[in-house]
Coordinates of C-alpha atoms in Angstrom, one line a residue:
Chain A
M1 CA 1.8 75.3 -10.8
K2 CA 3.6 72.2 -9.8
K3 CA 6.7 70.8 -11.7
S4 CA 8.6 67.8 -11.5
E5 CA 11.0 65.7 -13.4
A6 CA 9.6 62.5 -15.0
E7 CA 10.4 59.3 -13.3
I8 CA 10.4 56.6 -16.0
L9 CA 9.5 53.1 -14.6
R10 CA 10.1 51.0 -17.4
E11 CA 10.7 51.3 -21.3
Y12 CA 9.0 48.9 -24.0
G13 CA 10.1 48.3 -27.4
P14 CA 11.2 49.0 -30.2
F15 CA 8.8 46.3 -31.7
P16 CA 9.8 44.4 -34.7
G17 CA 7.6 45.6 -37.7
A18 CA 6.5 49.0 -36.0
D19 CA 9.4 51.6 -36.0
H20 CA 6.9 54.4 -34.9
V21 CA 4.5 54.8 -32.1
H22 CA 1.8 57.3 -32.7
G23 CA -1.2 56.7 -30.3
V24 CA -1.5 54.8 -27.0
T25 CA -4.3 53.6 -25.0
F26 CA -5.0 51.0 -22.2
D27 CA -8.0 48.4 -21.9
G28 CA -7.3 47.6 -18.3
R29 CA -5.1 44.7 -19.4
N30 CA -3.1 45.6 -22.5
V31 CA -1.6 48.7 -23.9
W32 CA -2.7 49.4 -27.5
F33 CA -0.5 51.4 -29.7
A34 CA -0.9 52.8 -33.3
S35 CA 2.1 52.1 -35.5
G36 CA 1.1 53.4 -38.9
D37 CA -0.8 50.5 -40.6
K38 CA -1.8 48.5 -37.5
I39 CA -2.7 48.9 -33.9
N40 CA -0.8 46.5 -31.4
A41 CA -1.7 45.2 -28.0
L42 CA 1.3 45.0 -25.6
D43 CA 1.3 43.1 -22.4
P44 CA 2.8 45.7 -19.9
E45 CA 3.8 43.0 -17.5
S46 CA 5.7 40.7 -20.0
G47 CA 6.6 43.5 -22.5
S48 CA 5.7 41.6 -25.4
T49 CA 3.0 42.3 -28.1
V50 CA 0.2 39.9 -27.9
R51 CA -1.8 40.7 -31.1
S52 CA -2.3 43.2 -33.7
I53 CA -5.1 44.7 -36.0
D54 CA -4.5 45.7 -39.5
V55 CA -6.1 49.2 -39.7
A56 CA -4.7 52.6 -40.8
A57 CA -3.4 54.0 -37.4
H58 CA -1.6 57.4 -38.0
A59 CA -2.2 59.2 -34.7
G60 CA -4.2 59.0 -31.4
T61 CA -6.0 55.8 -30.0
A62 CA -8.4 55.6 -27.2
F63 CA -10.7 52.9 -25.6
D64 CA -14.2 53.6 -24.3
G65 CA -14.4 50.3 -22.4
K66 CA -15.7 48.4 -25.3
H67 CA -14.3 49.9 -28.6
L68 CA -11.1 51.1 -29.9
F69 CA -11.1 54.6 -31.4
Q70 CA -8.1 55.4 -33.8
I71 CA -7.4 58.3 -35.7
A72 CA -6.4 57.6 -39.5
E73 CA -5.7 60.5 -41.8
D74 CA -8.7 62.9 -41.4
R75 CA -11.2 60.8 -39.7
I76 CA -11.7 58.7 -36.5
Q77 CA -12.5 55.0 -36.7
K78 CA -14.4 53.1 -34.3
I79 CA -13.1 49.3 -34.1
D80 CA -14.3 46.3 -32.4
P81 CA -11.1 45.1 -30.7
D82 CA -12.4 41.5 -30.8
T83 CA -13.1 41.1 -34.6
G84 CA -10.7 44.0 -35.7
R85 CA -13.9 45.4 -37.9
V86 CA -14.2 49.0 -38.5
L87 CA -17.8 49.8 -37.2
A88 CA -18.2 53.4 -37.9
T89 CA -16.1 56.5 -39.0
I90 CA -16.6 60.1 -38.0
P91 CA -14.6 63.2 -39.2
A92 CA -11.7 64.2 -37.2
P93 CA -12.1 67.7 -35.8
G94 CA -8.7 68.9 -36.9
G95 CA -9.2 67.9 -40.5
G96 CA -6.1 65.5 -40.3
G97 CA -4.1 67.8 -38.1
D98 CA -5.2 65.6 -35.2
S99 CA -2.8 64.0 -33.0
G100 CA -3.9 62.7 -29.5
L101 CA -7.2 61.2 -28.6
A102 CA -9.0 60.2 -25.2
W103 CA -12.2 58.9 -24.1
A104 CA -13.9 60.5 -21.0
E105 CA -17.3 61.3 -19.7
G106 CA -19.1 60.0 -22.8
S107 CA -17.0 62.3 -25.1
L108 CA -14.0 61.9 -27.4
W109 CA -11.1 64.3 -26.7
V110 CA -8.9 65.1 -29.6
G111 CA -5.6 67.0 -29.4
Q112 CA -5.0 69.2 -32.5
Y113 CA -1.2 69.3 -33.0
R114 CA 0.0 72.4 -34.5
G115 CA -3.6 74.1 -33.7
R116 CA -2.3 73.9 -30.0
R117 CA -5.8 73.0 -28.8
I118 CA -8.0 70.1 -27.5
H119 CA -11.5 69.6 -28.9
Q120 CA -14.2 67.7 -27.0
I121 CA -16.5 65.9 -29.6
D122 CA -19.7 63.8 -29.9
P123 CA -18.3 60.1 -30.4
E124 CA -21.4 59.4 -32.7
T125 CA -21.3 62.4 -35.0
G126 CA -18.1 64.0 -34.6
T127 CA -19.6 67.2 -33.8
I128 CA -17.3 69.7 -31.8
L129 CA -18.7 70.4 -28.2
R130 CA -16.1 72.6 -26.8
T131 CA -12.5 73.5 -27.5
I132 CA -9.7 74.2 -25.0
E133 CA -6.9 76.2 -26.1
S134 CA -3.4 75.2 -25.1
K135 CA -0.3 77.2 -25.5
R136 CA 1.8 74.1 -26.5
V137 CA 1.8 71.5 -29.4
V138 CA -0.5 68.8 -28.3
T139 CA 0.3 65.2 -28.8
G140 CA -1.4 62.6 -26.5
V141 CA -4.6 63.3 -24.4
T142 CA -5.8 61.3 -21.4
W143 CA -8.2 61.6 -18.6
V144 CA -7.5 60.2 -15.2
D145 CA -9.5 60.6 -11.9
G146 CA -11.2 63.6 -13.4
E147 CA -8.0 65.1 -14.4
L148 CA -7.2 66.0 -18.1
W149 CA -3.7 65.5 -19.1
H150 CA -1.8 66.0 -22.3
G151 CA 1.6 65.6 -23.8
T152 CA 3.6 68.2 -25.7
W153 CA 6.5 67.8 -27.8
E154 CA 8.7 70.5 -29.6
G155 CA 12.1 69.7 -30.6
D156 CA 14.0 68.2 -27.6
D157 CA 11.5 69.4 -25.1
S158 CA 8.6 67.4 -24.0
D159 CA 6.4 67.3 -21.0
L160 CA 3.1 65.9 -19.5
R161 CA 0.7 68.7 -18.5
H162 CA -2.4 68.5 -16.2
I163 CA -4.6 71.3 -17.4
D164 CA -7.8 72.8 -16.2
P165 CA -10.5 71.7 -18.8
E166 CA -12.5 74.9 -18.2
T167 CA -9.9 77.6 -18.6
G168 CA -6.9 75.5 -20.2
A169 CA -4.6 76.7 -17.4
V170 CA -1.7 74.5 -16.6
L171 CA -2.0 72.9 -13.1
E172 CA 1.0 70.6 -13.0
R173 CA 3.9 69.8 -15.4
I174 CA 6.1 66.4 -15.5
V175 CA 9.1 67.2 -17.6
M176 CA 10.5 64.5 -19.7
P177 CA 14.4 64.1 -20.1
S178 CA 15.7 66.1 -22.9
G179 CA 15.3 64.2 -26.4
T180 CA 12.5 61.9 -24.8
G181 CA 9.4 62.8 -26.9
V182 CA 5.9 62.1 -26.0
S183 CA 3.7 61.2 -29.1
G184 CA 0.9 59.4 -27.3
L185 CA -0.6 59.4 -23.6
E186 CA -2.7 57.0 -21.7
S187 CA -2.8 56.4 -17.9
D188 CA -3.6 52.9 -16.6
G189 CA -5.9 54.6 -14.0
G190 CA -3.3 53.9 -11.3
E191 CA 0.0 55.2 -10.7
R192 CA 1.5 54.8 -14.3
F193 CA 1.2 56.8 -17.6
F194 CA 2.1 55.2 -20.8
C195 CA 3.8 57.5 -23.3
G196 CA 4.3 56.6 -27.0
G197 CA 7.8 57.7 -27.9
G198 CA 7.4 58.5 -31.6
V199 CA 10.2 57.8 -34.0
S200 CA 12.0 56.1 -31.2
G201 CA 9.5 53.2 -31.5
T202 CA 9.2 52.8 -27.8
I203 CA 6.7 53.1 -25.1
R204 CA 7.6 54.5 -21.6
A205 CA 5.8 54.1 -18.4
V206 CA 6.1 57.3 -16.3
R207 CA 5.1 57.4 -12.7
R208 CA 2.0 59.5 -12.1
P209 CA 2.4 62.0 -9.2
K210 CA 0.2 61.0 -6.1
K211 CA -3.0 63.0 -6.1
H212 CA -2.6 66.1 -3.9
A213 CA -5.4 67.7 -1.9
P214 CA -7.0 70.4 -3.9
Chain B
M1 CA 3.2 64.5 -35.5
D2 CA -0.3 64.7 -36.7
S3 CA -2.4 62.2 -38.4
L4 CA -2.3 63.3 -42.1
I5 CA 1.4 64.0 -41.8
T6 CA 2.1 60.5 -40.6
A7 CA 0.0 59.1 -43.5
A8 CA 1.5 61.2 -46.1
G9 CA 5.0 60.3 -44.8
Q10 CA 4.2 56.6 -44.9
A11 CA 2.9 57.0 -48.7
L12 CA 6.0 59.1 -49.6
A13 CA 8.3 56.3 -47.9
A14 CA 6.4 53.7 -49.8
G15 CA 7.0 55.6 -53.3
D16 CA 3.3 56.6 -53.5
L17 CA 4.0 60.3 -54.5
L18 CA 0.5 61.2 -55.6
G19 CA -0.9 59.6 -52.4
A20 CA 1.4 61.5 -50.2
L21 CA 0.6 64.9 -52.3
K22 CA -3.1 64.2 -52.0
R23 CA -3.0 64.1 -48.3
V24 CA -1.3 67.3 -47.8
A25 CA -2.0 69.3 -51.0
L26 CA -4.3 71.9 -49.2
R27 CA -2.1 72.6 -46.0
D28 CA 0.5 75.1 -45.6
D29 CA 1.9 74.3 -42.2
P30 CA 5.7 73.6 -42.3
P31 CA 5.7 69.9 -42.0
A32 CA 3.0 69.7 -45.0
L33 CA 5.2 72.2 -47.1
A34 CA 8.3 69.9 -46.4
L35 CA 6.5 66.9 -47.6
R36 CA 5.1 68.6 -50.8
G37 CA 8.6 69.7 -51.3
I38 CA 10.3 66.3 -51.1
A39 CA 7.4 64.8 -53.2
M40 CA 7.8 67.5 -56.0
A41 CA 11.5 66.8 -56.0
Q42 CA 10.9 63.2 -56.5
L43 CA 8.5 64.1 -59.1
G44 CA 11.3 66.1 -60.9
D45 CA 9.9 69.5 -60.3
L46 CA 12.9 71.0 -58.7
G47 CA 12.1 74.5 -58.9
R48 CA 8.8 74.1 -57.3
A49 CA 10.5 71.7 -54.5
K50 CA 13.0 74.4 -53.8
T51 CA 10.4 76.9 -53.0
L52 CA 8.4 74.7 -50.8
L53 CA 11.4 73.4 -48.9
K54 CA 12.6 77.0 -48.3
A55 CA 9.2 78.0 -47.1
A56 CA 8.9 74.9 -44.7
A57 CA 12.4 75.8 -43.3
R58 CA 11.4 79.4 -42.7
G59 CA 8.2 78.2 -41.0
F60 CA 9.8 75.7 -38.3
G61 CA 10.1 77.6 -35.0
P62 CA 13.3 77.8 -33.1
K63 CA 12.4 74.4 -31.1
E64 CA 12.1 72.4 -34.4
A65 CA 15.9 72.9 -35.4
V66 CA 16.0 69.2 -36.5
A67 CA 13.0 69.7 -38.9
R68 CA 14.5 72.7 -40.3
A69 CA 17.8 71.0 -40.8
R70 CA 16.3 68.4 -42.6
C71 CA 14.7 70.9 -45.2
I72 CA 18.0 72.5 -45.6
V73 CA 19.6 69.0 -46.4
A74 CA 16.9 68.5 -48.9
E75 CA 17.4 71.8 -50.4
A76 CA 21.1 71.2 -50.7
E77 CA 20.5 67.9 -52.4
I78 CA 18.1 69.6 -55.1
A79 CA 21.1 72.4 -55.5
I80 CA 23.5 69.6 -56.2
V81 CA 21.2 67.7 -58.5
S82 CA 20.8 70.8 -60.5
R83 CA 24.3 71.6 -60.5
D84 CA 23.9 74.8 -58.5
L85 CA 27.3 74.8 -57.1
S86 CA 27.0 78.4 -55.8
W87 CA 24.5 77.1 -53.1
P88 CA 25.5 78.3 -49.6
T89 CA 27.5 75.3 -48.1
K90 CA 27.7 77.1 -44.9
A91 CA 24.1 76.2 -44.4
L92 CA 24.6 72.5 -45.1
D93 CA 27.4 72.4 -42.7
T94 CA 25.4 74.0 -39.9
A95 CA 22.4 71.6 -40.6
R96 CA 24.8 68.7 -40.5
A97 CA 26.1 69.8 -37.1
T98 CA 22.5 70.2 -35.8
L99 CA 21.5 66.8 -37.0
E100 CA 24.5 65.1 -35.5
A101 CA 24.0 67.0 -32.2
H102 CA 20.5 65.5 -32.1
G103 CA 21.5 62.1 -33.0
D104 CA 20.0 61.8 -36.4
T105 CA 22.6 59.9 -37.9
L106 CA 20.9 59.0 -41.2
N107 CA 20.3 62.4 -42.1
S108 CA 23.8 63.8 -41.0
A109 CA 25.2 61.0 -43.0
H110 CA 23.2 62.2 -45.9
A111 CA 24.3 65.7 -45.4
R112 CA 27.9 64.5 -45.5
N113 CA 27.5 62.5 -48.6
L114 CA 26.0 65.7 -50.4
G115 CA 28.8 67.8 -49.0
A116 CA 31.4 65.2 -50.3
R117 CA 29.5 64.9 -53.8
R118 CA 29.8 68.7 -54.2
L119 CA 33.6 68.7 -53.2
L120 CA 34.0 65.8 -55.7
L121 CA 32.4 67.8 -58.5
L122 CA 35.0 70.7 -57.7
G123 CA 37.8 68.1 -57.6
R124 CA 38.6 68.9 -53.8
L125 CA 39.3 65.1 -53.3
D126 CA 41.0 65.4 -49.9
E127 CA 38.3 67.4 -48.3
A128 CA 35.7 65.1 -49.8
E129 CA 37.4 62.2 -48.4
H130 CA 37.9 63.9 -45.0
L131 CA 34.0 64.6 -44.9
L132 CA 33.2 60.9 -45.6
A133 CA 35.5 59.7 -43.0
G134 CA 32.9 60.6 -40.4
V135 CA 30.3 58.2 -41.8
D136 CA 29.9 54.5 -40.9
P137 CA 28.4 53.0 -44.0
S138 CA 27.3 49.8 -42.1
R139 CA 24.9 51.9 -40.1
L140 CA 23.1 53.4 -43.3
T141 CA 20.2 52.3 -44.8
P142 CA 20.7 50.7 -48.3
P143 CA 19.8 53.8 -50.4
A144 CA 22.1 55.9 -48.3
R145 CA 24.7 53.3 -48.3
A146 CA 24.7 53.1 -52.2
T147 CA 25.2 56.9 -52.6
H148 CA 28.0 56.8 -50.0
E149 CA 29.8 54.1 -51.8
L150 CA 29.4 56.0 -55.1
V151 CA 31.1 58.9 -53.7
V152 CA 33.9 56.7 -52.3
A153 CA 34.1 55.2 -55.9
G154 CA 34.0 58.8 -57.3
I155 CA 37.1 59.8 -55.4
A156 CA 39.1 56.4 -56.1
V157 CA 38.3 56.9 -59.9
R158 CA 39.7 60.5 -59.8
R159 CA 42.7 59.4 -58.0
L160 CA 43.2 56.6 -60.4
Q161 CA 42.7 53.9 -57.8
T162 CA 40.8 51.4 -60.0
G163 CA 41.0 48.6 -57.5
A164 CA 39.6 50.6 -54.8
A165 CA 37.0 52.1 -57.2
A166 CA 35.9 48.7 -58.4
S167 CA 35.2 47.5 -55.0
A168 CA 33.3 50.5 -53.9
F169 CA 31.2 50.3 -57.0
A170 CA 30.6 46.6 -56.1
R171 CA 29.5 47.7 -52.7
A172 CA 27.2 50.5 -54.1
S173 CA 25.7 47.9 -56.4
E174 CA 24.9 45.5 -53.8
A175 CA 23.4 48.3 -51.6
A176 CA 21.4 49.5 -54.5
Q177 CA 20.0 45.8 -55.5
A178 CA 18.8 45.9 -51.9
T179 CA 16.7 49.1 -52.4
S180 CA 15.0 47.7 -55.6
I181 CA 14.8 51.3 -56.7
A182 CA 15.4 51.2 -60.4
A183 CA 16.8 54.7 -60.9
L184 CA 19.4 54.1 -58.2
I185 CA 20.4 50.6 -59.6
A186 CA 20.6 52.3 -63.0
E187 CA 22.7 55.2 -61.7
V188 CA 25.2 52.9 -60.0
E189 CA 25.6 50.8 -63.2
G190 CA 26.1 54.0 -65.4
A191 CA 28.8 55.3 -63.0
A192 CA 30.5 51.8 -62.8
A193 CA 30.9 51.8 -66.5
I194 CA 33.5 54.2 -66.2
L195 CA 35.9 51.5 -65.5
K196 CA 35.0 49.8 -68.7
T197 CA 35.2 52.9 -70.9
P198 CA 38.3 54.0 -72.7
A199 CA 39.7 56.9 -70.6
A200 CA 42.7 58.0 -72.7
R201 CA 44.9 57.3 -75.8
L202 CA 48.5 56.1 -75.6
L203 CA 50.7 57.4 -78.1
S204 CA 54.1 55.6 -77.9
R205 CA 56.8 55.0 -80.6
G206 CA 54.3 56.0 -83.4
D207 CA 51.7 53.5 -82.1
E208 CA 48.3 54.6 -80.8
R209 CA 45.8 52.7 -78.6
L210 CA 43.1 53.2 -76.2
L211 CA 43.5 52.6 -72.7
L212 CA 41.1 51.7 -69.8
L213 CA 41.5 53.6 -66.6
E214 CA 43.2 50.8 -64.9
D215 CA 45.6 50.7 -67.9
V216 CA 46.3 54.4 -67.1
E217 CA 46.9 53.5 -63.6
T218 CA 49.5 50.7 -64.7
L219 CA 51.3 53.1 -66.9
L220 CA 51.7 55.6 -64.4
A221 CA 53.2 53.2 -62.0
S222 CA 55.4 51.7 -64.6
G223 CA 57.9 54.3 -64.1
A224 CA 57.7 55.6 -67.7
L225 CA 57.9 59.4 -68.3
V226 CA 54.2 60.2 -69.0
I227 CA 53.4 63.3 -71.1
D228 CA 49.8 63.6 -69.9
A229 CA 47.7 65.7 -72.5
C230 CA 44.6 65.1 -70.6
R231 CA 45.9 67.6 -67.8
N232 CA 48.9 69.1 -69.6
I233 CA 51.3 67.6 -66.9
I234 CA 54.5 65.6 -67.1
R235 CA 54.9 62.9 -64.7
C236 CA 57.7 60.3 -63.9
E237 CA 57.1 58.3 -60.8
A238 CA 56.4 60.3 -58.0
S239 CA 57.2 63.6 -59.4
A240 CA 55.2 65.9 -61.8
V241 CA 55.7 69.0 -63.6
P242 CA 52.5 71.0 -64.3
L243 CA 52.6 72.9 -67.7
A244 CA 48.9 73.7 -68.1
S245 CA 49.7 77.4 -67.8
R246 CA 52.5 77.1 -70.5
P247 CA 50.9 75.8 -73.7
V248 CA 54.0 76.2 -76.0
L249 CA 56.2 74.3 -73.7
F250 CA 53.6 71.4 -73.4
A251 CA 53.1 71.4 -77.0
L252 CA 56.9 71.0 -77.5
T253 CA 57.0 68.2 -74.9
R254 CA 54.4 66.4 -76.6
T255 CA 55.8 66.7 -80.1
L256 CA 59.1 65.4 -78.7
G257 CA 57.3 62.7 -76.8
E258 CA 55.3 61.4 -79.6
A259 CA 58.4 61.1 -81.8
W260 CA 60.6 59.5 -79.1
P261 CA 62.9 57.6 -79.3
G262 CA 63.4 59.6 -82.7
D263 CA 64.1 63.2 -83.1
V264 CA 61.9 66.1 -84.2
S265 CA 62.9 68.5 -87.0
R266 CA 62.8 72.2 -86.0
R267 CA 60.2 72.9 -88.7
T268 CA 57.7 70.3 -87.2
L269 CA 58.4 71.7 -83.7
L270 CA 57.8 75.3 -85.0
A271 CA 54.6 74.2 -86.8
R272 CA 53.3 72.3 -83.7
A273 CA 54.2 74.7 -81.0
F274 CA 53.9 78.2 -82.6
G275 CA 51.7 77.2 -85.7
A276 CA 54.5 78.7 -87.8
K277 CA 54.2 78.1 -91.6
H278 CA 57.4 79.5 -92.8
V279 CA 60.6 79.3 -90.6
D280 CA 62.8 82.4 -90.3
E281 CA 65.7 83.1 -88.2
S282 CA 63.6 84.9 -85.5
H283 CA 61.6 81.6 -85.1
R284 CA 64.6 79.6 -84.7
A285 CA 66.0 82.1 -82.0
R286 CA 62.4 81.7 -80.2
L287 CA 62.7 77.9 -80.4
R288 CA 66.0 78.1 -78.8
V289 CA 64.6 80.0 -76.0
E290 CA 61.8 77.8 -75.4
I291 CA 63.8 74.6 -75.5
G292 CA 66.1 76.0 -73.0
R293 CA 63.1 76.8 -70.8
L294 CA 61.8 73.4 -71.3
R295 CA 65.3 71.8 -70.3
D296 CA 65.1 73.8 -67.0
E297 CA 61.4 72.4 -66.3
L298 CA 62.3 68.9 -67.3
R299 CA 65.8 68.9 -65.6
A300 CA 64.6 66.0 -63.0
F301 CA 63.4 63.6 -65.8
A302 CA 65.1 64.1 -68.9
N303 CA 67.6 66.0 -71.2
I304 CA 66.7 67.7 -74.6
S305 CA 69.5 66.9 -76.9
A306 CA 70.2 68.8 -80.1
T307 CA 70.4 66.8 -83.4
S308 CA 71.5 67.7 -86.8
D309 CA 67.9 68.3 -88.0
G310 CA 66.2 69.3 -84.5
F311 CA 65.8 68.0 -81.1
R312 CA 65.4 64.8 -79.3
L313 CA 64.0 63.8 -75.8
V314 CA 66.4 61.8 -73.8
P315 CA 64.9 60.6 -70.5
H316 CA 67.4 59.8 -67.5
G317 CA 68.1 56.1 -66.8
D318 CA 66.0 53.7 -68.8
H319 CA 62.6 55.4 -68.4
A320 CA 60.4 54.9 -71.7
V321 CA 58.3 57.9 -72.9
A322 CA 54.7 57.7 -73.3
V323 CA 52.0 60.3 -74.3
L324 CA 48.7 60.2 -72.8
A325 CA 46.0 61.9 -74.8
P326 CA 42.4 62.4 -74.5
P327 CA 40.4 59.6 -76.3
V328 CA 39.4 62.1 -78.8
D329 CA 41.4 65.3 -79.3
E330 CA 38.7 68.2 -78.6
R331 CA 38.9 71.7 -77.9
H332 CA 36.8 72.5 -74.6
A333 CA 37.4 68.9 -73.6
A334 CA 37.2 69.8 -69.9
V335 CA 33.7 71.4 -70.4
L336 CA 32.7 68.4 -72.3
A337 CA 33.7 66.1 -69.6
L338 CA 31.6 67.7 -67.0
L339 CA 28.6 67.9 -69.3
G340 CA 29.2 64.2 -69.8
D341 CA 27.6 63.4 -66.5
G342 CA 24.3 64.0 -68.2
E343 CA 23.1 66.7 -65.9
A344 CA 22.0 70.1 -67.1
W345 CA 24.7 72.6 -66.0
S346 CA 24.6 76.3 -65.7
S347 CA 27.5 78.2 -67.3
S348 CA 28.3 79.7 -63.9
A349 CA 28.4 76.2 -62.3
L350 CA 30.8 75.1 -65.0
A351 CA 33.0 78.1 -64.4
I352 CA 33.2 77.3 -60.7
A353 CA 34.0 73.6 -61.2
L354 CA 36.6 74.4 -63.9
S355 CA 38.0 77.5 -62.0
L356 CA 37.6 79.4 -65.3
S357 CA 36.1 82.8 -66.0
P358 CA 32.5 82.8 -66.7
R359 CA 33.2 84.6 -69.8
T360 CA 35.7 81.8 -71.0
V361 CA 33.2 79.1 -70.4
Q362 CA 30.4 81.0 -72.3
R363 CA 32.6 81.3 -75.2
A364 CA 33.5 77.6 -75.1
L365 CA 29.7 76.7 -74.8
E366 CA 28.8 79.0 -77.7
E367 CA 31.5 77.3 -79.8
L368 CA 30.4 73.7 -78.8
S369 CA 26.8 74.6 -79.3
S370 CA 27.5 75.8 -83.0
E371 CA 29.3 72.3 -83.6
G372 CA 26.1 70.7 -82.1
K373 CA 28.1 69.2 -79.2
A374 CA 26.3 71.2 -76.3
L375 CA 22.7 72.2 -76.3
P376 CA 21.3 75.0 -74.3
V377 CA 18.1 74.5 -72.5
G378 CA 16.0 77.6 -71.2
R379 CA 16.6 81.4 -71.3
G380 CA 18.4 83.9 -69.6
R381 CA 19.4 83.2 -65.9
A382 CA 17.7 79.8 -66.0
R383 CA 19.7 78.8 -69.0
R384 CA 21.4 75.3 -68.6
W385 CA 23.6 73.3 -70.8
V386 CA 23.3 69.6 -71.6
I387 CA 25.1 67.4 -74.0
P388 CA 23.0 65.9 -76.9
P389 CA 22.2 62.3 -76.1
V390 CA 25.0 60.5 -78.0
P391 CA 27.3 57.8 -76.8
T392 CA 28.9 59.0 -73.5
F393 CA 32.0 61.1 -73.7
P394 CA 34.7 59.3 -71.5
T395 CA 35.2 61.9 -68.8
I396 CA 37.2 61.2 -65.8
L397 CA 40.7 61.9 -66.9
L398 CA 39.6 65.3 -68.0
L399 CA 38.0 66.5 -64.9
P400 CA 39.9 68.8 -62.7
G401 CA 41.6 67.5 -59.7
P402 CA 44.9 65.8 -58.7
L403 CA 46.3 62.4 -59.4
P404 CA 47.9 60.3 -56.8
S405 CA 51.3 61.9 -57.1
D406 CA 50.0 65.5 -56.6

């Protein structure tokens, strides 16, 4: 297993009217983050929020190329980012103990916080297709270049983990500085991870390690 | 944090207690237990709240020290509200240190407030003030600032610094108004009323009148020889002679003080100090001995001169003499003073706060109860005592604890 220290490229926020950052996602241009009673779009270049949608937003956020998915209480809402309308709702697999959310390969991937596992579910019905056990509290979840990454956060310790989606084995760890928590995780498909900072109300851009030959 | 905990926490912060409970009612993981405990405490079910918070604190893992510390602070708050003064304060100190080490300034300030409130109830003013000195009130949220200023005001009141108390009450009121929490606004108003309530009676030259706390402060600063029957202490300027453990000497002083500048007959002194109905030679001898002891005690302030009929108090210099008595002469006044805060007290908490034996407090409570002045609630170990809801008993001067010169 490869282990490295996180290199924080930039810190965004705290944002007015949003004292917590729960989930984060990226739509190719803006970073969307959940702040309790709304989801907000942040322009990662200027560092300012460009718009927001009033919708319950208590945990993970994801983007499938067209829709936003947002966990609220014990369900997952499918939201049209243009109109802000909730198009559909499916039950969340953790029954409300859900934390991170990611989209990949036609499935939603949901981190179950204290359950210490990740569920792959059908985005239409919410049916659980597969469950990956992690040994750590799962916060954010993301897929990038065929790699499954998730955040962990226990007390002062937090890291980003690249895991084997079949076995759950940890392949690589990026350790965050002590006291810097990761509540949500998303990659921009390039060299950056966006990490929600929970109660700090901030989002941090962390450098993604260069992909190494298998 | 997970989704439902976030949602329930949001509901709790918005005052939607049932909404918070609904979301976590069926969950038994530590964060859910903690949320349920806080909601139950706010709904007034302190027993249930205590159990839930204890279970939550136990359930958090070693990495979750901050979450556990917050549960312990909440537990401590319940203990203080329910006047459980035997609750382990070491746990609160440890929790506070953990919160401070992790930069949780708001909760660590809350922990300091709670510790200071407990010390205030016990009359340990210097320690309470020392604890509060570590808090910067401008960095607190309005509710925390209001409770902080209430403790500051409580310390000032007990020290008879009415000016400082009034400004602390004003700051508390301002902070409470900013929260728009009705219960907190009412609590501040109720506490501030102490400055407008008679705190003592002044007996001087045969005259009697009620004094506000600030009048008491003025009197003590006036240089008069004050015979303080609220605490059984004789004061003059910066010095004080405590006679709390010598009731006969205090009764003699008070009787002499009430008659000042006149003298008091031996018969009256014997009746007041010893309860003697018939005076014989042995009583006279005993009176001589006690007056001799009292002369020694009061040497710094006054002399006691013999007159043809009895004795007279003669203060040194041109000090006037004033007797300060409780607003109502009452046995067990100190117990009533504590019950006067309107909370339900256990007899053991009263004993701790008054430094009396549990048996003494128990006897006092039974007596007060037979006169309808205290009401028992509950049975056995859970029994608590309250005062019947009548006009508030003026309390402050009767509470234990030092005055400025102590």
